[in-house]
Tab-separated table of C-alpha atoms in Angstrom:
chain	number	residue	atom	x	y	z
A	1	UNK	CA	5.507	44.693	-22.342
A	2	UNK	CA	3.861	41.970	-23.819
A	3	UNK	CA	7.599	40.654	-23.837
A	4	UNK	CA	7.450	40.840	-20.241
A	5	UNK	CA	3.744	39.436	-20.250
A	6	UNK	CA	5.290	36.366	-22.251
A	7	UNK	CA	8.202	36.070	-20.158
A	8	UNK	CA	6.003	36.116	-16.407
A	9	UNK	CA	3.757	33.519	-18.479
A	10	UNK	CA	6.318	31.142	-19.069
A	11	UNK	CA	7.736	31.232	-15.525
A	12	UNK	CA	4.406	30.864	-14.068
A	13	UNK	CA	3.217	28.431	-16.269
A	14	UNK	CA	7.247	26.272	-15.738
A	15	UNK	CA	6.023	26.376	-11.832
A	16	UNK	CA	2.818	24.728	-12.029
A	17	UNK	CA	4.560	22.026	-14.180
A	18	UNK	CA	5.553	18.874	-12.265
A	19	UNK	CA	8.410	18.866	-10.604
A	20	UNK	CA	11.270	16.339	-11.580
A	21	UNK	CA	10.664	13.479	-8.974
A	22	UNK	CA	13.175	13.355	-6.469
A	23	UNK	CA	14.891	10.302	-5.430
A	24	UNK	CA	13.143	7.559	-4.754
A	25	UNK	CA	13.757	4.091	-3.453
A	26	UNK	CA	13.485	1.376	-5.042
A	27	UNK	CA	10.463	-1.081	-5.249
A	28	UNK	CA	11.156	-4.023	-3.695
A	29	UNK	CA	9.880	-7.093	-5.626
A	30	UNK	CA	6.356	-7.616	-5.281
A	31	UNK	CA	6.860	-11.627	-4.103
A	32	UNK	CA	9.429	-10.474	-1.713
A	33	UNK	CA	6.199	-8.284	-0.151
A	34	UNK	CA	3.662	-11.031	-0.553
A	35	UNK	CA	5.771	-13.175	0.834
A	36	UNK	CA	7.609	-11.350	3.820
A	37	UNK	CA	6.215	-11.579	7.704
A	38	UNK	CA	3.377	-9.508	8.411
A	39	UNK	CA	4.849	-7.058	11.276
A	40	UNK	CA	2.459	-5.727	14.281
A	41	UNK	CA	1.742	-1.752	14.611
A	42	UNK	CA	-0.267	0.784	16.115
A	43	UNK	CA	-3.558	0.070	14.984
A	44	UNK	CA	-3.861	-3.881	14.662
A	45	UNK	CA	-6.463	-5.432	16.073
A	46	UNK	CA	-5.300	-9.202	17.768
A	47	UNK	CA	-7.184	-12.635	18.758
A	48	UNK	CA	-5.294	-13.650	21.832
A	49	UNK	CA	-5.925	-17.203	22.125
A	50	UNK	CA	-4.407	-18.870	25.247
A	51	UNK	CA	-5.872	-22.180	25.624
A	52	UNK	CA	-7.925	-23.198	28.259
A	53	UNK	CA	-7.940	-19.598	29.738
A	54	UNK	CA	-11.156	-17.872	29.189
A	55	UNK	CA	-10.646	-15.025	30.955
A	56	UNK	CA	-7.447	-14.592	28.870
A	57	UNK	CA	-8.974	-14.645	25.183
A	58	UNK	CA	-9.433	-12.050	23.759
A	59	UNK	CA	-9.359	-9.293	21.188
A	60	UNK	CA	-6.378	-6.424	22.307
A	61	UNK	CA	-5.286	-3.518	19.994
A	62	UNK	CA	-1.925	-2.357	19.385
A	63	UNK	CA	-2.180	1.041	20.904
A	64	UNK	CA	-0.492	3.877	19.853
A	65	UNK	CA	2.680	3.570	21.926
A	66	UNK	CA	2.996	-0.203	19.737
A	67	UNK	CA	2.122	-2.381	22.964
A	68	UNK	CA	-0.609	-4.872	23.916
A	69	UNK	CA	-1.856	-4.977	27.558
A	70	UNK	CA	-3.178	-7.967	28.623
A	71	UNK	CA	-4.779	-9.173	32.456
A	72	UNK	CA	-1.909	-11.042	34.473
A	73	UNK	CA	0.992	-9.970	32.510
A	74	UNK	CA	0.416	-6.203	31.508
A	75	UNK	CA	2.261	-3.998	28.523
A	76	UNK	CA	3.581	-6.171	26.081
A	77	UNK	CA	5.670	-4.296	23.656
A	78	UNK	CA	4.318	-5.455	20.072
A	79	UNK	CA	5.315	-2.482	17.853
A	80	UNK	CA	7.735	-4.530	14.584
A	81	UNK	CA	7.331	-8.429	16.051
A	82	UNK	CA	5.307	-11.101	13.931
A	83	UNK	CA	2.564	-12.712	15.612
A	84	UNK	CA	4.624	-15.765	16.087
A	85	UNK	CA	7.048	-13.756	18.134
A	86	UNK	CA	4.359	-12.249	20.089
A	87	UNK	CA	2.888	-15.808	20.805
A	88	UNK	CA	6.372	-16.893	22.129
A	89	UNK	CA	6.500	-13.372	24.699
A	90	UNK	CA	3.463	-14.236	26.079
A	91	UNK	CA	3.905	-17.359	26.650
A	92	UNK	CA	7.218	-16.354	28.374
A	93	UNK	CA	5.610	-14.303	30.611
A	94	UNK	CA	2.276	-16.312	31.209
A	95	UNK	CA	5.258	-19.434	32.162
A	96	UNK	CA	7.056	-16.425	34.973
A	97	UNK	CA	4.059	-17.623	37.913
A	98	UNK	CA	0.690	-17.806	35.844
A	99	UNK	CA	0.624	-20.673	33.389
A	100	UNK	CA	2.703	-24.124	33.610
A	101	UNK	CA	2.336	-24.469	30.568
A	102	UNK	CA	0.069	-21.922	28.388
A	103	UNK	CA	-0.363	-22.677	24.686
A	104	UNK	CA	-0.984	-19.396	23.031
A	105	UNK	CA	-2.167	-18.417	19.552
A	106	UNK	CA	-2.129	-14.943	17.758
A	107	UNK	CA	-4.186	-14.139	15.048
A	108	UNK	CA	-4.316	-10.261	13.024
A	109	UNK	CA	-8.227	-9.842	13.454
A	110	UNK	CA	-8.034	-6.234	11.494
A	111	UNK	CA	-5.149	-4.718	9.881
A	112	UNK	CA	-4.548	-1.039	10.340
A	113	UNK	CA	-5.776	0.999	7.687
A	114	UNK	CA	-3.833	2.677	4.700
A	115	UNK	CA	-4.189	5.708	3.412
A	116	UNK	CA	-4.609	6.947	-0.401
A	117	UNK	CA	-3.561	10.395	-1.138
A	118	UNK	CA	-3.576	12.783	-4.129
A	119	UNK	CA	-5.589	12.657	-7.404
A	120	UNK	CA	-8.007	10.005	-6.317
A	121	UNK	CA	-12.257	10.720	-6.171
A	122	UNK	CA	-12.223	10.289	-2.341
A	123	UNK	CA	-9.135	10.760	-0.891
A	124	UNK	CA	-8.880	9.526	3.117
A	125	UNK	CA	-8.292	6.258	5.227
A	126	UNK	CA	-9.942	3.112	3.951
A	127	UNK	CA	-9.344	-0.153	5.752
A	128	UNK	CA	-7.040	-3.066	4.303
A	129	UNK	CA	-8.503	-6.233	2.696
A	130	UNK	CA	-5.488	-8.936	2.293
A	131	UNK	CA	-4.127	-9.528	-1.045
A	132	UNK	CA	-5.041	-5.817	-2.382
A	133	UNK	CA	-3.197	-4.213	-5.019
A	134	UNK	CA	-2.457	-0.735	-5.773
A	135	UNK	CA	-5.748	-0.911	-8.577
A	136	UNK	CA	-7.595	-2.215	-6.302
A	137	UNK	CA	-7.112	0.616	-3.149
A	138	UNK	CA	-7.788	3.379	-5.992
A	139	UNK	CA	-11.396	1.690	-6.620
A	140	UNK	CA	-11.465	1.414	-3.248
A	141	UNK	CA	-11.248	5.654	-3.006
A	142	UNK	CA	-13.319	6.020	-5.995
A	143	UNK	CA	-10.854	5.828	-8.858
A	144	UNK	CA	-9.016	8.451	-10.493
A	145	UNK	CA	-9.683	11.812	-10.625
A	146	UNK	CA	-9.331	13.423	-13.448
A	147	UNK	CA	-5.429	13.850	-14.736
A	148	UNK	CA	-4.402	11.893	-12.520
A	149	UNK	CA	-0.902	9.573	-13.421
A	150	UNK	CA	-2.471	6.340	-14.477
A	151	UNK	CA	0.593	3.800	-14.420
A	152	UNK	CA	1.780	4.490	-10.936
A	153	UNK	CA	1.822	5.837	-7.788
A	154	UNK	CA	4.571	6.724	-4.615
A	155	UNK	CA	3.868	4.039	-2.046
A	156	UNK	CA	5.107	5.134	1.295
A	157	UNK	CA	5.745	2.316	3.814
A	158	UNK	CA	7.851	2.069	7.253
A	159	UNK	CA	10.261	-0.890	6.488
A	160	UNK	CA	12.650	-2.224	9.154
A	161	UNK	CA	11.903	0.993	11.374
A	162	UNK	CA	12.888	2.957	8.166
A	163	UNK	CA	9.976	5.071	6.173
A	164	UNK	CA	10.748	4.949	2.765
A	165	UNK	CA	8.849	6.356	-0.330
A	166	UNK	CA	9.095	4.360	-3.820
A	167	UNK	CA	7.124	4.568	-7.186
A	168	UNK	CA	4.844	1.171	-7.650
A	169	UNK	CA	2.855	0.036	-10.791
A	170	UNK	CA	-0.562	-0.333	-10.444
A	171	UNK	CA	-0.345	-4.261	-10.076
A	172	UNK	CA	1.745	-3.957	-7.008
A	173	UNK	CA	0.485	-5.190	-3.327
A	174	UNK	CA	-0.335	-2.550	-0.747
A	175	UNK	CA	0.221	-3.399	2.447
A	176	UNK	CA	-1.357	-2.555	6.079
A	177	UNK	CA	-0.279	1.247	7.157
A	178	UNK	CA	0.665	1.972	3.587
A	179	UNK	CA	0.138	5.535	2.452
A	180	UNK	CA	-0.377	6.029	-1.568
A	181	UNK	CA	0.091	9.411	-3.335
A	182	UNK	CA	-1.409	9.814	-6.558
A	183	UNK	CA	0.400	12.060	-8.414
A	184	UNK	CA	-1.399	14.063	-11.497
A	185	UNK	CA	-0.636	16.806	-14.522
A	186	UNK	CA	-1.721	20.389	-14.662
A	187	UNK	CA	-2.966	19.589	-18.207
């Protein structure tokens, strides 16, 4: 009877132990992440300036379908574009019978949020701050919970239209839209 109880207890503890990490992509080099052009996505808020056109100059949201709606030219796809690419697209649309030689400037007013899950004190959705690292993101979420793995986390990020998950150290840069998962152990 005791042997069966010991076997069951061992099996239960083995099931609770941290499962081996599934195969992960390799983390992009931190400098490559910082230097990569920012790609727009749903949740970003843009400041679009059209020189000399106060009625068109305004703040616009990238909607859930990844588009921006502007007066005169309607909806424009913004998902996956850089601000420079969207500037050219807006100017081209405005040239089609609205403004002879439009000068357009676009900046990101508010980045989409990042998410942090797992062994932190306050998991959830948080506003992105430019230059943020994983360690700073954990601090924003109230710090590590007891038994958290404090040396690396998993980051899930969309790169070139593909969602990928990779392990990253605490000094790794966070991007808007990232989902950071902090693991924990049983003991």
